[in-house]
Coordinates of C-alpha atoms in Angstrom, one line a residue:
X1 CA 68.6 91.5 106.5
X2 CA 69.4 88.9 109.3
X3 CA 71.7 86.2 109.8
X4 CA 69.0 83.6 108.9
X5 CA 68.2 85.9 105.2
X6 CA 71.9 85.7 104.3
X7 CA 72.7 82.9 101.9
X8 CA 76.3 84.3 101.1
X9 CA 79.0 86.0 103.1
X10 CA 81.7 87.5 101.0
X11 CA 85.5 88.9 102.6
X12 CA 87.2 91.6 101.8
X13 CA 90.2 90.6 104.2
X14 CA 89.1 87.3 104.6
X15 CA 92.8 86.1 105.6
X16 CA 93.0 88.2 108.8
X17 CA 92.6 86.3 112.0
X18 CA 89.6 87.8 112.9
X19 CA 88.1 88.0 109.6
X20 CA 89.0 84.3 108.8
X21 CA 87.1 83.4 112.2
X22 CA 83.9 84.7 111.0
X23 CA 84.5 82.8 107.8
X24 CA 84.6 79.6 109.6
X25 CA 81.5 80.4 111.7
X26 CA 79.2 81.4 108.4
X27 CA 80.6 78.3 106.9
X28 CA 80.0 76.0 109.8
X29 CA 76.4 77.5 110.2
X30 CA 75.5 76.8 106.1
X31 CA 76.2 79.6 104.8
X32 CA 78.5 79.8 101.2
X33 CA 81.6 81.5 102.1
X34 CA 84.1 83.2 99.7
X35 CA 86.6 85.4 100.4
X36 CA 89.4 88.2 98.6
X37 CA 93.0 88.7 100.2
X38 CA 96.0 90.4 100.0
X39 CA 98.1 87.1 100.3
X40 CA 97.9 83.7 100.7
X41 CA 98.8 82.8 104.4
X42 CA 98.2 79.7 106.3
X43 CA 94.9 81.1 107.4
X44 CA 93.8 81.3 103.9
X45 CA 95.0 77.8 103.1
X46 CA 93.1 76.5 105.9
X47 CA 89.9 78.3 104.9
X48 CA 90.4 76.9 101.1
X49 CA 90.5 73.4 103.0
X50 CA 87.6 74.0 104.4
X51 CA 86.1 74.3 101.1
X52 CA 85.7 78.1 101.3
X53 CA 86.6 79.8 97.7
X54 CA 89.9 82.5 98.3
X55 CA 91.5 84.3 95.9
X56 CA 94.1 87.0 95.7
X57 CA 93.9 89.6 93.0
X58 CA 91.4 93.1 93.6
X59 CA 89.3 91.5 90.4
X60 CA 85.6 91.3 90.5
X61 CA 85.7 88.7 87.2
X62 CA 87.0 86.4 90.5
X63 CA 84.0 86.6 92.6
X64 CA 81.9 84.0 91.8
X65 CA 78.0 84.9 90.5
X66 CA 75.9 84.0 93.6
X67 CA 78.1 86.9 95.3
X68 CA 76.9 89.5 93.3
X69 CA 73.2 89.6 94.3
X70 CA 72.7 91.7 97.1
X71 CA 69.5 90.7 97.8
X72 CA 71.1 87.7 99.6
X73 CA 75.1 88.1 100.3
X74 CA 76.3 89.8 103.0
X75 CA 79.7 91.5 102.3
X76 CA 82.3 91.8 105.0
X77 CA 85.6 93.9 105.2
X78 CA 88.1 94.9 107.5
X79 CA 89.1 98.7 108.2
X80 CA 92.7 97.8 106.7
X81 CA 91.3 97.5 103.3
X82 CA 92.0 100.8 101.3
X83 CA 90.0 102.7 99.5
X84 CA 90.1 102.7 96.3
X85 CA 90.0 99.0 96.5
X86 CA 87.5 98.0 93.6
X87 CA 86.1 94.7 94.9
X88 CA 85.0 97.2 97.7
X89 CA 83.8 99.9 95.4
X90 CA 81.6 97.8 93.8
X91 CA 80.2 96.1 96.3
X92 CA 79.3 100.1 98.1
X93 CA 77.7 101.3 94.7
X94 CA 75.9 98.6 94.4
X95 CA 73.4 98.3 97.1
X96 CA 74.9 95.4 99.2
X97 CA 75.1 95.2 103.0
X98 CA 78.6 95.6 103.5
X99 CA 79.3 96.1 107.4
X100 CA 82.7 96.1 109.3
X101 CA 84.2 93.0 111.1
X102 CA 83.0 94.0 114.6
X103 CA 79.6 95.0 113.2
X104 CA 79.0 91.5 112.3
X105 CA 80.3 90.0 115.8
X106 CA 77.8 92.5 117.1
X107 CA 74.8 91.3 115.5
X108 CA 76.4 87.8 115.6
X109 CA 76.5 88.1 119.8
X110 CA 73.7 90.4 120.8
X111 CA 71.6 88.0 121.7
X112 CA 73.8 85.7 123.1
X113 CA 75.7 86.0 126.6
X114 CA 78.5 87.8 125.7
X115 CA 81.9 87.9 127.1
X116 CA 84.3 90.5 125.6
X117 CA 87.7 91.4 126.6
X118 CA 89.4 94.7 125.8
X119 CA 92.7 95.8 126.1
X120 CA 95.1 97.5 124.5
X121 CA 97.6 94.0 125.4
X122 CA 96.5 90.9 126.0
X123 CA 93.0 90.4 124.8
X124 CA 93.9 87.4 123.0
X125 CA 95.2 85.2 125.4
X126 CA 92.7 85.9 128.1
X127 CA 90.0 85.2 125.7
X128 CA 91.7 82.0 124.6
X129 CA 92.0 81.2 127.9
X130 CA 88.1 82.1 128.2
X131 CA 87.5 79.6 125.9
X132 CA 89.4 77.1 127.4
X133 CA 87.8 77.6 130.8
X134 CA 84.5 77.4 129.5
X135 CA 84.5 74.4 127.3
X136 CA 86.4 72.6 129.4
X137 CA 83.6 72.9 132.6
X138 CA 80.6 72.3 129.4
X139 CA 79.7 75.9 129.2
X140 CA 77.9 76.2 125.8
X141 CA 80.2 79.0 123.8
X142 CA 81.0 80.1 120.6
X143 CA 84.5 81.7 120.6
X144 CA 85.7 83.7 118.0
X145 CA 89.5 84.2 118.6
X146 CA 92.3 86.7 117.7
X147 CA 95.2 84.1 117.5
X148 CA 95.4 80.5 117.1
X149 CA 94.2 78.9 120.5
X150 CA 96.8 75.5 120.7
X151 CA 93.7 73.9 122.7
X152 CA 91.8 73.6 119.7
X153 CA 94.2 74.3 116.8
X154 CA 92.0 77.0 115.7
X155 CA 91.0 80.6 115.9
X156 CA 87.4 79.8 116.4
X157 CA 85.0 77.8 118.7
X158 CA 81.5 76.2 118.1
X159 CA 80.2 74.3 121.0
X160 CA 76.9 76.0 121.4
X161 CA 75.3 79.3 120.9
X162 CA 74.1 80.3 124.5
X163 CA 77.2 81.9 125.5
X164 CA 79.7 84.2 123.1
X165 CA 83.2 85.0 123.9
X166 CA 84.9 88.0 121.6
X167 CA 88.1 90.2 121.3
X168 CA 86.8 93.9 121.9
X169 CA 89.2 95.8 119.7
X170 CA 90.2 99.3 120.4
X171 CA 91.5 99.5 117.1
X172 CA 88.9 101.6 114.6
X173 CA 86.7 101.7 117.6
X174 CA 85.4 98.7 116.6
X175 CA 84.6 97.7 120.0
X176 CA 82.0 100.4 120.4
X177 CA 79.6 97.6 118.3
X178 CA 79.2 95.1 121.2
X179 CA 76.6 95.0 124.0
X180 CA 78.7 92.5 125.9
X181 CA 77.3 90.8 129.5
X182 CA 80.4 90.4 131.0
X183 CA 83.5 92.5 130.0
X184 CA 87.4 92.9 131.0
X185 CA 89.8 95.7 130.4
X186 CA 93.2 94.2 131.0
X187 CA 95.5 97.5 129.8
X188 CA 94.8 101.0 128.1
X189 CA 98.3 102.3 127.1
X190 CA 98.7 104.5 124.6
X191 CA 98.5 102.7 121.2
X192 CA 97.0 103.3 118.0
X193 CA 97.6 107.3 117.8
X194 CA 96.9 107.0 114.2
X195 CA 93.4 106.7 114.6
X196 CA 93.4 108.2 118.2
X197 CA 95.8 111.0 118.0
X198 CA 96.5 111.2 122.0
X199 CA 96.1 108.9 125.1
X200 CA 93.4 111.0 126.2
X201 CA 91.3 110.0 123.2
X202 CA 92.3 106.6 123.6
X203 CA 90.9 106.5 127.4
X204 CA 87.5 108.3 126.4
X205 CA 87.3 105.1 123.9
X206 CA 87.3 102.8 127.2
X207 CA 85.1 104.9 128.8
X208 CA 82.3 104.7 126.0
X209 CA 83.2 100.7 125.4
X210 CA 81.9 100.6 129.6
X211 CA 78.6 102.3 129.1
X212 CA 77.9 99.6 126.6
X213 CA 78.0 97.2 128.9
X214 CA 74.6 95.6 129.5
X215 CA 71.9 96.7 132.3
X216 CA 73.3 94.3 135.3
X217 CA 76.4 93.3 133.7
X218 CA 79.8 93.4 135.4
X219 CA 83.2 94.7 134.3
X220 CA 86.7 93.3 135.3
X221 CA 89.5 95.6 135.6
X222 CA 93.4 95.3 136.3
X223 CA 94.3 96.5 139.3
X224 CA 95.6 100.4 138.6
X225 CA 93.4 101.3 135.7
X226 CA 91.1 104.6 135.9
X227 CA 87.8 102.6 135.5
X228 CA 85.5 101.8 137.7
X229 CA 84.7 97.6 138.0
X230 CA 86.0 94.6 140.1
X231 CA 89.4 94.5 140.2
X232 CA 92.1 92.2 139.7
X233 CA 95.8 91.8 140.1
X234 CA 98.8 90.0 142.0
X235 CA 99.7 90.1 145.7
X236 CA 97.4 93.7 145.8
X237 CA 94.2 93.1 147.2
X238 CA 92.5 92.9 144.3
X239 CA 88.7 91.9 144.3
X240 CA 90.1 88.6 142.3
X241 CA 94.0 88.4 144.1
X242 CA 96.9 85.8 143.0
X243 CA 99.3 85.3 145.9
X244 CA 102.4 83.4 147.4
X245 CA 104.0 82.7 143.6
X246 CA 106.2 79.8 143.2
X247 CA 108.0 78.6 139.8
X248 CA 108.2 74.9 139.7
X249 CA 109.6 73.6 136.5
X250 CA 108.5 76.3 134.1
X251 CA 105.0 76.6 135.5
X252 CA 103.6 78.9 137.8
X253 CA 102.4 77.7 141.8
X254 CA 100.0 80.1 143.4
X255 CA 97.0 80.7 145.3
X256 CA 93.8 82.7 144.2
X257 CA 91.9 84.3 146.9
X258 CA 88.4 85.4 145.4
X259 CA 85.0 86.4 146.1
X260 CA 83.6 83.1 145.8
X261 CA 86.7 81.3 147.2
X262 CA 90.4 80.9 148.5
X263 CA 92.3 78.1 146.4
X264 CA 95.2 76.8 147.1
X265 CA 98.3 75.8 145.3
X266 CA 97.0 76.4 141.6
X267 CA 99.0 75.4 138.7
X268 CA 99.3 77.7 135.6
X269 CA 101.4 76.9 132.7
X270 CA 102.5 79.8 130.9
X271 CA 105.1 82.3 131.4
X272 CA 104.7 85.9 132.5
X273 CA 103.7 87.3 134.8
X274 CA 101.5 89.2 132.3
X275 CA 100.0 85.9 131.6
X276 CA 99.4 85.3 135.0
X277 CA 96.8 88.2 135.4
X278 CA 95.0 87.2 131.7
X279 CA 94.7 83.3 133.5
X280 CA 92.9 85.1 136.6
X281 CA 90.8 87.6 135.2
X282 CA 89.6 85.0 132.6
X283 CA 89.1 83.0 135.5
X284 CA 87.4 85.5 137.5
X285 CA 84.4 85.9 133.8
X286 CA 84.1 82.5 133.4
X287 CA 83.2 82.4 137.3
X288 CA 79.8 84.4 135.8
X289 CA 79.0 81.3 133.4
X290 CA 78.0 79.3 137.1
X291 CA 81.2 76.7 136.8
X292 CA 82.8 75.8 140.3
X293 CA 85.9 77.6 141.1
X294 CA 87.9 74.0 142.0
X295 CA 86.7 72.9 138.3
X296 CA 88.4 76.5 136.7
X297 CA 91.3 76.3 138.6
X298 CA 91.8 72.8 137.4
X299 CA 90.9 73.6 133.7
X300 CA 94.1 76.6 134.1
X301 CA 96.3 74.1 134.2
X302 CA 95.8 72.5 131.3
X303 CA 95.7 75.4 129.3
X304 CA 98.0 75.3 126.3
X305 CA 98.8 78.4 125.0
X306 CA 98.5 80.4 121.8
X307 CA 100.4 80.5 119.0
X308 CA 102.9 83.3 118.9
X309 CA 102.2 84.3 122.4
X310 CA 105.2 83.5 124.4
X311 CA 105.3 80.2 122.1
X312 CA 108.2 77.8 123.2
X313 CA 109.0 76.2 119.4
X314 CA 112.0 74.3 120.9
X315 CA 112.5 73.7 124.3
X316 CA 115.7 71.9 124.8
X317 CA 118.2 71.3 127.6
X318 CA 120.6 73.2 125.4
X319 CA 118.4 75.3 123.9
X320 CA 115.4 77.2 123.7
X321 CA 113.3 79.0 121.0
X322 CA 110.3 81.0 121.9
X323 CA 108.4 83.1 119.2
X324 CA 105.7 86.2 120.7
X325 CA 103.5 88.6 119.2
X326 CA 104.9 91.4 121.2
X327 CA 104.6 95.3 119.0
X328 CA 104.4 97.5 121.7
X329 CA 107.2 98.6 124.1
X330 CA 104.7 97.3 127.1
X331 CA 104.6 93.7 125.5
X332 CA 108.5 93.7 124.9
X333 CA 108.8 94.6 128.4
X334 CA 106.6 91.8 129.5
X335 CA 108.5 89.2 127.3
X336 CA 111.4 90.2 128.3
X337 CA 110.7 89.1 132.0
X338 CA 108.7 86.3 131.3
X339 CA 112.0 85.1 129.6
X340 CA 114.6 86.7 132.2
X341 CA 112.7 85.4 135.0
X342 CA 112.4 81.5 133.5
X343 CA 115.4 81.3 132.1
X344 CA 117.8 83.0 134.6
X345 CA 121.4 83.6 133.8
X346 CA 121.3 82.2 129.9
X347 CA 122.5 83.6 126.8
X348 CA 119.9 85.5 125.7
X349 CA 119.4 87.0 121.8
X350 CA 116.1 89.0 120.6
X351 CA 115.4 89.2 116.9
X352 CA 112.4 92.1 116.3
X353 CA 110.3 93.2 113.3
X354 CA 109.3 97.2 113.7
X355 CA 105.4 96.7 112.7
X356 CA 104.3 100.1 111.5
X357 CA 105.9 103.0 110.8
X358 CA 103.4 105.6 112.9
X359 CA 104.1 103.5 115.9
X360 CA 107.2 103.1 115.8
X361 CA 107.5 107.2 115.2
X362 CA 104.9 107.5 118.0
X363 CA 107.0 105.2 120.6
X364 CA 110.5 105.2 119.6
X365 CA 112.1 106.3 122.5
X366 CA 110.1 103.5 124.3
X367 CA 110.7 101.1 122.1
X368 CA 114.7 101.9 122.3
X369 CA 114.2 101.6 126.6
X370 CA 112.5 98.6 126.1
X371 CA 114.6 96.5 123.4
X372 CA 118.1 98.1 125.5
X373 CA 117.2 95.0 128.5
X374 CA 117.7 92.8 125.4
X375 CA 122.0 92.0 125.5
X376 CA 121.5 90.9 122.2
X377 CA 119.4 91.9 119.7
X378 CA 118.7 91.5 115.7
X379 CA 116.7 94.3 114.0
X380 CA 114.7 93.9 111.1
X381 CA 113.8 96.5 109.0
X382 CA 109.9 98.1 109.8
X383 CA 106.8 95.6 108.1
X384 CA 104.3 98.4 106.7
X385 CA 100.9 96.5 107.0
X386 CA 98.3 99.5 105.7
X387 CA 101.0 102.3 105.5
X388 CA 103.0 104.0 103.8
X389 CA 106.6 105.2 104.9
X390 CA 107.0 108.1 106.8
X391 CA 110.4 109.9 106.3
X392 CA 112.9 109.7 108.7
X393 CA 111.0 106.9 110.4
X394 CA 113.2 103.6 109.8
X395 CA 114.7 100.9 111.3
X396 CA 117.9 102.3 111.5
X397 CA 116.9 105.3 113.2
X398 CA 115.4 102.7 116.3
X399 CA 118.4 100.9 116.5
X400 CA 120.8 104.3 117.3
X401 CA 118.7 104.9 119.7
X402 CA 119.2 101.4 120.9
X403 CA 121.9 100.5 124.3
X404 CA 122.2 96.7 123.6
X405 CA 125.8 95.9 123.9
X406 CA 125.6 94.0 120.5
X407 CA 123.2 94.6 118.2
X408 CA 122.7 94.7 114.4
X409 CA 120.1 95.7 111.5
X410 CA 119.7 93.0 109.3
X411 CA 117.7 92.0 105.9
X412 CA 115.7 88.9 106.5
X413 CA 117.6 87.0 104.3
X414 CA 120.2 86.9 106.9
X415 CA 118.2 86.0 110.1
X416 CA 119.1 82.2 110.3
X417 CA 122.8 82.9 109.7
X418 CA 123.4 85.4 111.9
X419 CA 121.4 83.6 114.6
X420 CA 124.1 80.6 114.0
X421 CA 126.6 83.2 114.3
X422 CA 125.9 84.4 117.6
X423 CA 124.8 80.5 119.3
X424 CA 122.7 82.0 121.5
X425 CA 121.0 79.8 124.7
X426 CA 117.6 81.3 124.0
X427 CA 116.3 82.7 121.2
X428 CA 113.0 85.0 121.1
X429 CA 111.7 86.5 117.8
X430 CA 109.6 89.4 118.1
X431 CA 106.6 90.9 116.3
X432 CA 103.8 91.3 114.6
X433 CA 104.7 91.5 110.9
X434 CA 105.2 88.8 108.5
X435 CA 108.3 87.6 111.4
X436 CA 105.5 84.9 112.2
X437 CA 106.2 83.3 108.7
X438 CA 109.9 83.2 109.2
X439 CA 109.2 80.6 112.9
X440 CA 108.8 77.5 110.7
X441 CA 112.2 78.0 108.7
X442 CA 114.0 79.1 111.9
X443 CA 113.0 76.4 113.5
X444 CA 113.6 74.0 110.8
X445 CA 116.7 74.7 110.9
X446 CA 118.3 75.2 114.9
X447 CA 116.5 72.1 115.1
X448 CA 119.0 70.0 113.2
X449 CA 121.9 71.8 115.4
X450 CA 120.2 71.5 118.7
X451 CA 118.7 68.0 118.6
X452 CA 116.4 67.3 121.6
X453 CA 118.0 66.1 124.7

């Protein structure tokens, strides 16, 4: 069955950020579009706006008739549906084509150009920055997103079908179902031992995602990796190089010395110097679309952000709130000098939510090392996601292991008074659990005590 013999696409999942992205792109295209979750979540709201059908109990007398033909329907899940889930069950014993998440981008993006970026951090933001570059020099793209890009408002991307710009997710191995033209590997530290095991494993992943790489297609690489591509980094003579770095009221200053041309004083937005290498290697694959360096270095600066990546929520002369996705000691580490090196000498208190218990077991001692640069720091306890817990392995355990000079395990019923309690200069909240659904109220409510100056 292809795309253009599928009437229906059912989602088992369908909240999930990627999941919901290929909802809206079956929905934009005509398909009918209905979906199962755990939850409802803002993503699912949006979907049901959209006029997609979303409901939230494992019950098959919920899916509506024209799904259970599977002559016509597609089914999609995600690999963090369990089991002995019975939507699922049914849908395997009953002859349907159910396929994976990144089995569907696959046959979604084969025969398109296809940009992919893998990583074990930062895959989002450099392909929402992709996206950005592109559409803003008239490349023709469809983007299907891992976050919420805050150019667009939206997770995916529909201005043409020549061009395709995709996460590549280690996780599951799902990125082992693209073919992509172009590809980046931005990081490849160890993550994901449940399904890997060891780093080793991990690695050989890369390797194989590499060799999928079209005939006469081209890989970008970080600087320091053990893979074989163009490389790119800051002030290392990279293939693709960012030198002479200034800070200039919150923003980045910098020159880009490349293959195709030397740029001066080029303005980039967002803090990090993390998000300084996704900005240039994005940079250096939309270069391969044919746009004009001078028109992608312009388009940089005017790149928003995504939501929960380094996301200022208030950004006061008093105070300042910044929310980030970081789960992995790595991405701690680079939040905490994004925000140490653009807001020097403040105040600072970090609130974090644990997200699994296997990585947390597999990286506590990192995670401890990591949290320590933090003076201040509120623990929550670990968010589960697909797991169960694993003895011994709580949130309690982390935080012994923890240096801060004052820190605390709270319940999130407490977060906003304790952060009242300690009036810090900056706050940053921390994770990738259900923390995100806690932003709005925070924010809500420092707002009335730090009014906008």
């Amino acid at each position: 069955m292809g795309i253009k013999d599928i009437h229906n696409v059912y989602f088992i999942g369908i909240g999930g950020i990627g999941m919901s992205a290929l909802a809206r792109y079956f929905k934009f295209i005509g398909k009918n579009v209905a979906g199962y979750d755990k939850t409802e979540t803002p993503l699912t709201k949006d979907l049901v706006d959209l006029g997609i059908q979303v409901h939230y109990s494992d019950d098959l007398e919920l899916v509506s008739k024209e799904y259970l033909d599977p002559n016509n329907t597609l089914v999609v899940y995600t690999p963090a549906v369990p089991n002995d889930h019975g939507e699922y069950n049914y849908f395997m014993a009953h002859d349907f084509q159910v396929k994976k998440r990144s089995e569907v981008l696959g046959l979604i993006t084969k025969d398109t150009f296809c940009f992919a970026v893998a990583g074990t951090h930062g895959k989002t933001t450099t392909s929402c920055i992709l996206a950005h570059l592109l559409k803003e020099t008239g490349t023709p793209i469809t983007a299907f997103l891992g976050g919420i890009s805050e150019d667009f408002n939206s997770n995916f991307l529909l201005e043409g079908s020549e061009y395709s710009v995709v996460e590549a997710d280690e996780f599951d191995r799902s990125f082992l179902r693209l073919s992509p033209n172009v590809a980046c590997v931005t990081s490849m530290d160890a993550d994901h031992l449940d399904i890997y095991g060891n780093s080793e494993e991990l690695q050989k992943s890369f390797n194989d995602f590499v060799k999928r790489i079209k005939p006469n297609g081209k890989l970008f690489v970080r600087n320091g990796l053990p893979l074989e591509g163009t490389t790119y980094g800051i002030e290392d003579g990279s293939d693709y190089c960012i030198r002479n770095i200034k800070i200039d009221q919150g923003s980045y200053i910098f020159d880009l010395d490349s293959p195709e041309a030397n740029l001066k004083s080029v303005r980039f937005n967002k803090p990090g110097r993390h998000n300084l290498l996704n900005g240039l290697v994005a940079y250096a694959m939309a270069i391969q679309a044919g746009s004009s360096p001078t028109s992608l270095a312009g388009a940089l600066a005017t790149f928003k952000g995504v939501q929960r990546r380094f996301s200022y929520q208030i950004k006061n002369a008093n105070f300042v709130f910044i929310d980030d996705y970081a789960h992995h000691p790595t991405e701690i580490d680079a939040a905490f000098q994004a925000v140490s090196e653009m807001h020097p000498g403040k105040n600072i208190l970090a609130v974090f939510q644990p997200h699994l218990f296997s990585r947390t077991r597999d990286f506590v001692d990192e995670f401890a090392k990591s949290l320590s640069n933090f003076p201040s720091l509120l623990l929550l306890e670990i968010y589960p996601a697909r797991e169960k817990p694993i003895e011994g392995v709580t949130s309690q355990w982390l935080l012994d292991k923890i240096t801060s000079p004052r820190k605390k395990l709270i319940e999130k019923s407490e977060l906003i008074s304790e952060i009242m309690a300690q009036n810090p200069d900056v706050l940053i909240t921390l994770g990738a659990g259900d923390i995100g659904l806690e932003v709005p109220k925070i924010k809500k409510e420092l707002s009335l005590v730090h009014k906008k100056q």
